[in-house]
C-alpha cells in the first residue's frame, strides 16, 4: 500500500516538489498549494484525514501549522545544495554573492555553506525565521541591507517577500533542489513508517457502565472502529487500535462519546490501554480504569508504557474554590496532594505524570526544558510531549521561551519554562 504524502507549498513550487516525491516507489504525492503561507494551517486541518504524512516546501508554512499537525511532518531544508544552487545562478547573472542578505535560514547555516564554497561572508547577512516573524519583517530586513550595502542582492525563501521586493531591488527566491527534497522525503518516510506501525498498536478499553447501556456503548464503539465484548468481571471491553482512538479523542485530548454516554447513564468509566500485545494492553487498561475511578463517575483515562496516563475528559465540575493555585482547607502533605490533584485534573494528566514533569523541571535548574527533554524524560514521542506541554501552557504552568534548532531536518525544539 502506498504512503500518501501531502505536499504543502506555494502554487509555483508545490507541483515540482510533488513530482520529485512521486519518483519514490511506494509514494503517492498529493499537492496542496496555497496563495500565501498563512493559508497552510487551514489546508492541513481540512485535509488531515487524507494523508499519512506532510512534506512542506519550507520551514515557514511548517512552523505555522504546528498546532494543527497530527501526522508526521518535515520541511525541505534550503541550506546546503539549495543555497549553493542559488549562488551559481547569481554568479551567472553577474551578481556579487559576497553581499547577499538571506532570510528564513539560520545565520550559522548560511555562513557555513558559503565558507565551504570559499565565499567571503563579512558582508553577508541572514535573518532566521522565528515564530511570529512576518513577510513584512523579512522585506524590511532586505531593504535595510540593500540601503547599507552597494550591489546587495536579497535572497528569500518566501514567495510573498519576493513579490513585495520585485522591481524595487535585486531579489532571488530560493526553490528547493531535488536533492534537498529527496533528503527530506527519506526522513519523512522513516518517520511515517514508525507512525503507521504505532497506529496499528492495540488499544483495549475497559468500561464500567450499567447493563442497560451496553447497546449505547456498542454504537459509540463503532465510531472508534472497534467492537464491544463482555468480560468475566462484568465490565465491557472495547477492542480497537491506536490510530482510530487517536482520531476519536482529538489526539488524546478529549472523548466526545463520554459526554453522550454520561448524559444517559449515571456511571461511565473508561480505561484505555495501549500495548504491543493483548496482555500488555489489558494490563494498562486495568490501570487506566483504576485511575478513571478516582476522577469521578464519568471519566476516561488512557495509559501507555512508561507510566504515562492521560485524562481524556471528566464531566465532574470543579469544586468551588478549586482554582489553580488556590489555597485548600487541608494543610501539610494532604493539602499539597489536593492541589496537585486539582492541577492534574485541569491539565488532563495524572498526578504521577505531573510529578515526573516537576522533577524534570527541578533537575534543569534555571535552564528551560526542550520538547525533547520532556519526551526522553517521560519515555514518549515528541508529538506527545508537545501536547502535554501545550496543556500546561494553557493552564498557566508552562511558558514558551524560544526554540532550539535540533541540527536535523524537522521541527525546531521548543523551549519551555515549567512551573509546578
XYZ file of C-alpha atoms in Angstrom:
420
model
C 0.000 0.000 0.000
C 1.394 3.405 -1.000
C 2.269 6.018 1.604
C 0.255 9.173 0.966
C 2.352 12.340 1.315
C 0.638 15.728 1.400
C 2.943 18.346 -0.153
C 2.186 21.872 1.091
C 3.651 24.968 -0.559
C 3.065 27.906 -2.908
C 1.420 27.268 -6.278
C 4.593 27.622 -8.318
C 6.649 25.187 -6.181
C 4.335 22.518 -4.865
C 3.896 20.719 -8.191
C 7.639 20.328 -8.792
C 8.232 19.102 -5.218
C 5.360 16.632 -5.505
C 6.813 15.333 -8.783
C 10.155 14.614 -7.089
C 8.334 12.783 -4.296
C 6.354 10.723 -6.794
C 9.630 9.345 -8.203
C 9.997 7.343 -4.980
C 8.450 3.887 -5.220
C 5.524 3.361 -2.867
C 4.779 7.078 -2.525
C 1.623 8.863 -3.594
C 2.237 12.623 -3.530
C -0.798 14.904 -3.170
C -0.116 18.626 -3.769
C -1.846 21.205 -1.559
C -0.978 24.643 -2.982
C -1.641 27.971 -1.278
C -1.527 31.634 -2.316
C 0.085 32.783 0.937
C 1.950 30.864 3.639
C -0.617 31.874 6.262
C -3.142 29.615 4.487
C -1.106 26.483 5.321
C -2.742 25.723 8.716
C -6.207 25.743 7.173
C -5.123 23.382 4.403
C -3.596 20.924 6.851
C -6.590 20.971 9.175
C -9.038 20.437 6.303
C -7.161 17.559 4.656
C -5.510 15.785 7.619
C -7.527 12.535 7.194
C -6.416 12.217 3.555
C -2.663 11.725 4.078
C -0.205 9.642 6.087
C 2.370 12.435 6.418
C 3.104 16.030 5.417
C 6.022 17.492 3.470
C 6.317 21.289 3.495
C 8.280 23.180 0.871
C 9.824 25.367 3.582
C 10.133 25.950 7.306
C 7.657 28.851 7.478
C 4.448 27.004 6.499
C 5.695 24.051 8.533
C 6.073 26.152 11.678
C 2.755 27.929 11.172
C 0.944 24.564 11.225
C 2.486 23.267 14.479
C -0.760 23.490 16.427
C -2.749 21.621 13.756
C -0.311 18.825 12.867
C -1.479 15.346 13.850
C 0.586 13.339 11.368
C 4.384 13.094 10.845
C 5.785 16.134 9.062
C 9.089 17.601 7.875
C 10.115 20.541 5.749
C 12.639 20.853 2.929
C 15.839 22.461 4.146
C 17.027 25.308 1.903
C 20.595 25.397 3.162
C 23.252 23.242 1.538
C 22.604 22.331 -2.095
C 19.626 24.693 -2.466
C 21.648 27.722 -1.368
C 24.666 26.693 -3.465
C 22.413 26.338 -6.494
C 21.247 29.923 -5.937
C 24.835 31.179 -5.680
C 25.685 29.608 -9.041
C 22.680 31.313 -10.637
C 23.659 34.694 -9.149
C 27.226 34.354 -10.431
C 25.926 33.618 -13.910
C 23.894 36.816 -13.682
C 26.988 38.760 -12.699
C 25.862 39.395 -9.128
C 28.183 39.776 -6.142
C 27.482 36.770 -3.916
C 29.597 38.216 -1.093
C 26.948 40.888 -0.367
C 23.706 38.954 -0.177
C 21.022 39.103 2.505
C 19.268 35.814 3.224
C 16.018 35.374 5.114
C 14.496 32.390 6.929
C 17.731 30.356 7.185
C 19.873 30.235 10.305
C 22.949 32.524 10.087
C 25.271 29.641 11.006
C 23.870 27.550 8.153
C 24.331 30.382 5.659
C 27.864 31.190 6.779
C 28.855 27.525 6.857
C 27.550 26.823 3.358
C 29.232 29.903 1.884
C 32.506 29.270 3.709
C 32.631 25.712 2.334
C 32.240 27.192 -1.145
C 35.072 29.672 -0.496
C 32.778 32.721 -0.442
C 33.710 35.566 1.982
C 30.887 36.259 4.450
C 31.901 39.572 6.057
C 29.109 41.458 4.232
C 26.584 38.622 4.158
C 23.576 38.997 6.448
C 20.972 36.419 7.463
C 17.724 36.778 9.400
C 16.350 33.435 10.636
C 12.670 32.630 10.859
C 11.144 32.653 14.311
C 7.533 32.186 15.336
C 5.786 35.494 14.752
C 8.168 36.741 12.059
C 6.182 38.065 9.090
C 6.868 38.629 5.408
C 6.911 42.365 6.137
C 9.696 41.810 8.690
C 11.804 39.967 6.124
C 11.162 42.598 3.445
C 12.266 45.357 5.848
C 15.424 43.366 6.672
C 16.380 43.109 2.990
C 15.681 46.804 2.426
C 17.957 47.770 5.330
C 20.783 45.642 3.978
C 20.373 46.989 0.439
C 20.374 50.535 1.790
C 23.712 49.975 3.534
C 25.442 47.697 1.023
C 26.054 48.632 -2.600
C 25.302 45.843 -5.047
C 23.382 43.794 -2.467
C 21.009 41.058 -3.551
C 18.090 39.819 -1.444
C 17.731 36.029 -1.271
C 14.354 34.957 0.095
C 12.598 31.683 0.822
C 9.104 33.212 0.622
C 7.073 33.987 -2.478
C 5.302 36.783 -0.598
C 8.620 38.540 0.141
C 9.827 38.083 -3.437
C 6.618 39.597 -4.806
C 6.884 42.594 -2.480
C 10.529 43.359 -3.338
C 10.464 42.554 -7.063
C 11.070 45.711 -9.077
C 12.366 47.540 -6.000
C 15.738 45.824 -5.564
C 17.556 42.734 -6.906
C 15.884 39.685 -5.367
C 16.185 35.933 -5.860
C 13.737 33.435 -4.474
C 15.103 30.107 -3.308
C 13.424 26.977 -4.655
C 14.110 23.573 -3.088
C 16.595 21.496 -5.028
C 15.561 17.949 -5.990
C 18.332 16.600 -3.757
C 17.012 18.539 -0.747
C 13.513 17.223 -1.441
C 14.785 13.630 -1.588
C 16.668 14.014 1.699
C 13.566 15.377 3.433
C 11.369 12.681 1.890
C 13.639 9.878 3.111
C 13.438 11.172 6.670
C 9.677 11.600 6.400
C 9.143 8.053 5.120
C 11.110 6.646 8.046
C 9.044 8.657 10.498
C 5.772 7.787 8.751
C 6.603 4.077 8.789
C 7.067 4.246 12.547
C 3.816 6.165 12.910
C 1.884 3.658 10.809
C 3.252 0.866 12.978
C 2.294 2.787 16.112
C -1.217 3.429 14.801
C -1.637 -0.331 14.478
C -0.820 -0.691 18.179
C -3.592 -2.493 20.059
C -5.961 -0.362 22.122
C -8.206 -2.059 24.679
C -10.832 -0.173 26.621
C -12.362 -1.489 29.841
C -15.720 0.149 30.547
C -17.815 0.304 33.692
C -21.414 1.028 32.679
C -24.804 -0.358 33.721
C -26.065 -3.322 31.636
C -28.759 -1.156 30.038
C -26.029 0.962 28.490
C -24.307 -1.803 26.526
C -26.271 -1.095 23.343
C -25.382 2.599 23.562
C -21.753 1.648 24.171
C -21.704 -0.642 21.126
C -22.940 2.176 18.899
C -20.298 4.546 20.249
C -17.546 1.924 19.912
C -18.364 1.610 16.231
C -17.174 5.222 15.843
C -13.781 4.008 17.092
C -13.745 1.230 14.526
C -13.979 -1.213 17.424
C -16.207 -3.934 18.803
C -17.652 -4.475 22.289
C -17.464 -7.696 24.307
C -18.212 -8.654 27.904
C -15.529 -9.652 30.401
C -15.698 -12.192 33.212
C -15.860 -9.487 35.898
C -18.916 -7.842 34.354
C -17.249 -4.866 32.668
C -17.366 -4.238 28.934
C -14.364 -4.444 26.634
C -13.750 -2.240 23.574
C -11.213 -3.616 21.096
C -9.684 -1.205 18.563
C -6.279 0.156 17.522
C -4.372 3.293 18.421
C -4.987 5.106 15.105
C -8.811 5.304 15.328
C -8.601 6.071 19.047
C -6.136 8.906 18.384
C -8.563 10.425 15.884
C -11.692 9.973 18.022
C -10.007 11.532 21.054
C -8.704 14.581 19.162
C -5.105 13.445 19.657
C -5.740 12.170 23.190
C -7.227 15.396 24.499
C -10.976 14.685 24.736
C -13.533 11.911 24.341
C -16.847 13.260 23.000
C -18.602 9.898 23.341
C -18.074 10.138 27.114
C -20.416 13.119 27.300
C -23.018 11.374 25.206
C -22.941 8.259 27.371
C -22.773 10.331 30.550
C -25.968 12.146 29.591
C -27.840 8.827 29.581
C -26.082 6.838 32.316
C -25.007 7.708 35.848
C -21.717 5.794 35.747
C -19.425 5.632 32.717
C -15.786 4.958 33.484
C -13.414 4.004 30.680
C -9.796 2.937 30.855
C -7.867 2.552 27.588
C -4.573 0.676 27.455
C -2.152 0.974 24.528
C 0.141 -2.003 24.073
C 2.048 -4.093 21.575
C 0.283 -7.244 22.758
C -3.130 -8.107 24.104
C -1.718 -8.862 27.547
C 0.128 -5.538 27.756
C -2.875 -3.543 26.516
C -5.178 -5.259 29.027
C -2.796 -4.618 31.929
C -2.576 -0.944 31.037
C -6.351 -0.738 30.526
C -6.928 -2.022 34.062
C -4.534 0.589 35.405
C -6.301 3.296 33.385
C -9.720 2.188 34.668
C -8.469 2.375 38.248
C -7.249 5.942 37.575
C -10.574 6.834 35.949
C -12.438 5.761 39.121
C -10.501 8.381 41.083
C -11.750 11.115 38.725
C -15.463 10.554 39.286
C -18.454 8.652 37.955
C -17.976 9.831 34.367
C -14.311 9.801 33.338
C -11.824 8.287 30.896
C -8.078 7.718 31.077
C -5.541 6.408 28.556
C -2.496 4.557 29.877
C 0.563 3.696 27.839
C 4.044 2.465 28.595
C 6.418 4.336 30.881
C 3.633 5.030 33.407
C 2.155 7.788 31.271
C -1.538 8.404 31.994
C -3.651 10.983 30.165
C -7.085 12.021 31.419
C -9.160 12.323 28.262
C -12.099 14.074 29.816
C -14.116 14.307 33.000
C -17.531 15.911 33.252
C -17.400 16.280 37.005
C -17.435 20.050 37.708
C -14.610 21.516 39.736
C -15.440 22.222 43.348
C -15.894 25.818 44.446
C -12.551 27.442 45.141
C -10.619 24.823 43.202
C -8.861 27.365 41.028
C -5.326 26.526 40.019
C -3.039 27.801 42.745
C -5.900 28.445 45.198
C -5.476 27.555 48.839
C -7.126 24.390 50.094
C -8.540 23.765 53.552
C -6.348 20.752 54.131
C -2.860 21.611 55.239
C 0.546 19.962 55.045
C 1.104 16.986 52.769
C -2.636 16.400 52.316
C -3.099 19.951 51.078
C -0.197 19.600 48.658
C -1.663 16.365 47.285
C -5.066 18.005 46.847
C -3.507 20.955 44.996
C -1.590 18.619 42.709
C -4.751 16.611 42.062
C -6.625 19.776 41.048
C -3.852 20.860 38.672
C -3.562 17.339 37.252
C -7.290 17.195 36.618
C -7.342 20.576 34.924
C -4.476 19.823 32.559
C -5.688 16.283 31.866
C -2.701 14.425 33.338
C -2.260 12.053 36.222
C -0.603 13.250 39.424
C 2.230 10.783 38.799
C 2.927 12.243 35.346
C 2.722 15.760 36.765
C 5.259 14.814 39.458
C 7.655 13.472 36.831
C 7.370 16.716 34.866
C 8.046 18.680 38.039
C 11.134 16.561 38.724
C 12.403 17.245 35.190
C 11.871 20.975 35.665
C 13.643 20.908 39.042
C 16.593 18.971 37.634
C 17.011 21.509 34.829
C 17.568 24.322 37.333
C 17.371 27.710 35.619
C 17.550 26.173 32.153
C 14.315 25.761 30.150
C 13.238 22.296 29.045
C 13.048 21.331 25.392
C 10.279 19.171 24.000
C 12.966 16.506 23.516
C 13.898 16.692 27.214
C 10.288 16.013 28.171
C 9.870 13.267 25.575
C 13.007 11.476 26.785
C 12.194 12.035 30.456
C 8.698 10.573 30.133
C 9.619 7.973 27.535
C 7.097 9.252 24.973
C 7.214 10.520 21.393
C 7.927 14.163 20.628
C 4.391 14.876 19.487
C 3.023 13.537 22.798
C 5.468 15.734 24.714
C 4.296 18.763 22.712
C 0.685 18.009 23.617
C 1.495 17.719 27.311
C 3.431 20.987 27.343
C 0.685 22.771 25.413
C -1.821 21.673 28.051
C 0.421 23.007 30.810
C 0.858 26.247 28.886
C -2.904 26.751 28.585
C -3.246 26.134 32.322
C -0.550 28.695 33.121
C 2.069 26.171 34.262
C 4.425 26.425 31.283
C 5.716 29.309 29.212
C 7.471 29.187 25.859
C 10.886 30.809 25.953
C 12.139 30.320 22.397
C 13.222 27.434 20.219
C 16.339 25.381 19.649
C 17.499 24.078 16.286
C 17.936 20.326 16.701
C 20.508 20.205 13.914
C 18.328 17.923 11.793
C 15.595 18.477 9.265
C 12.290 18.879 11.057
C 10.547 20.975 13.616
C 12.799 23.060 15.910
C 12.652 22.040 19.574
C 10.518 24.470 21.550
C 11.907 25.678 24.871
C 9.564 25.788 27.884
C 9.863 27.040 31.429
C 7.697 24.726 33.518
C 6.385 25.901 36.912
C 4.754 23.211 39.041
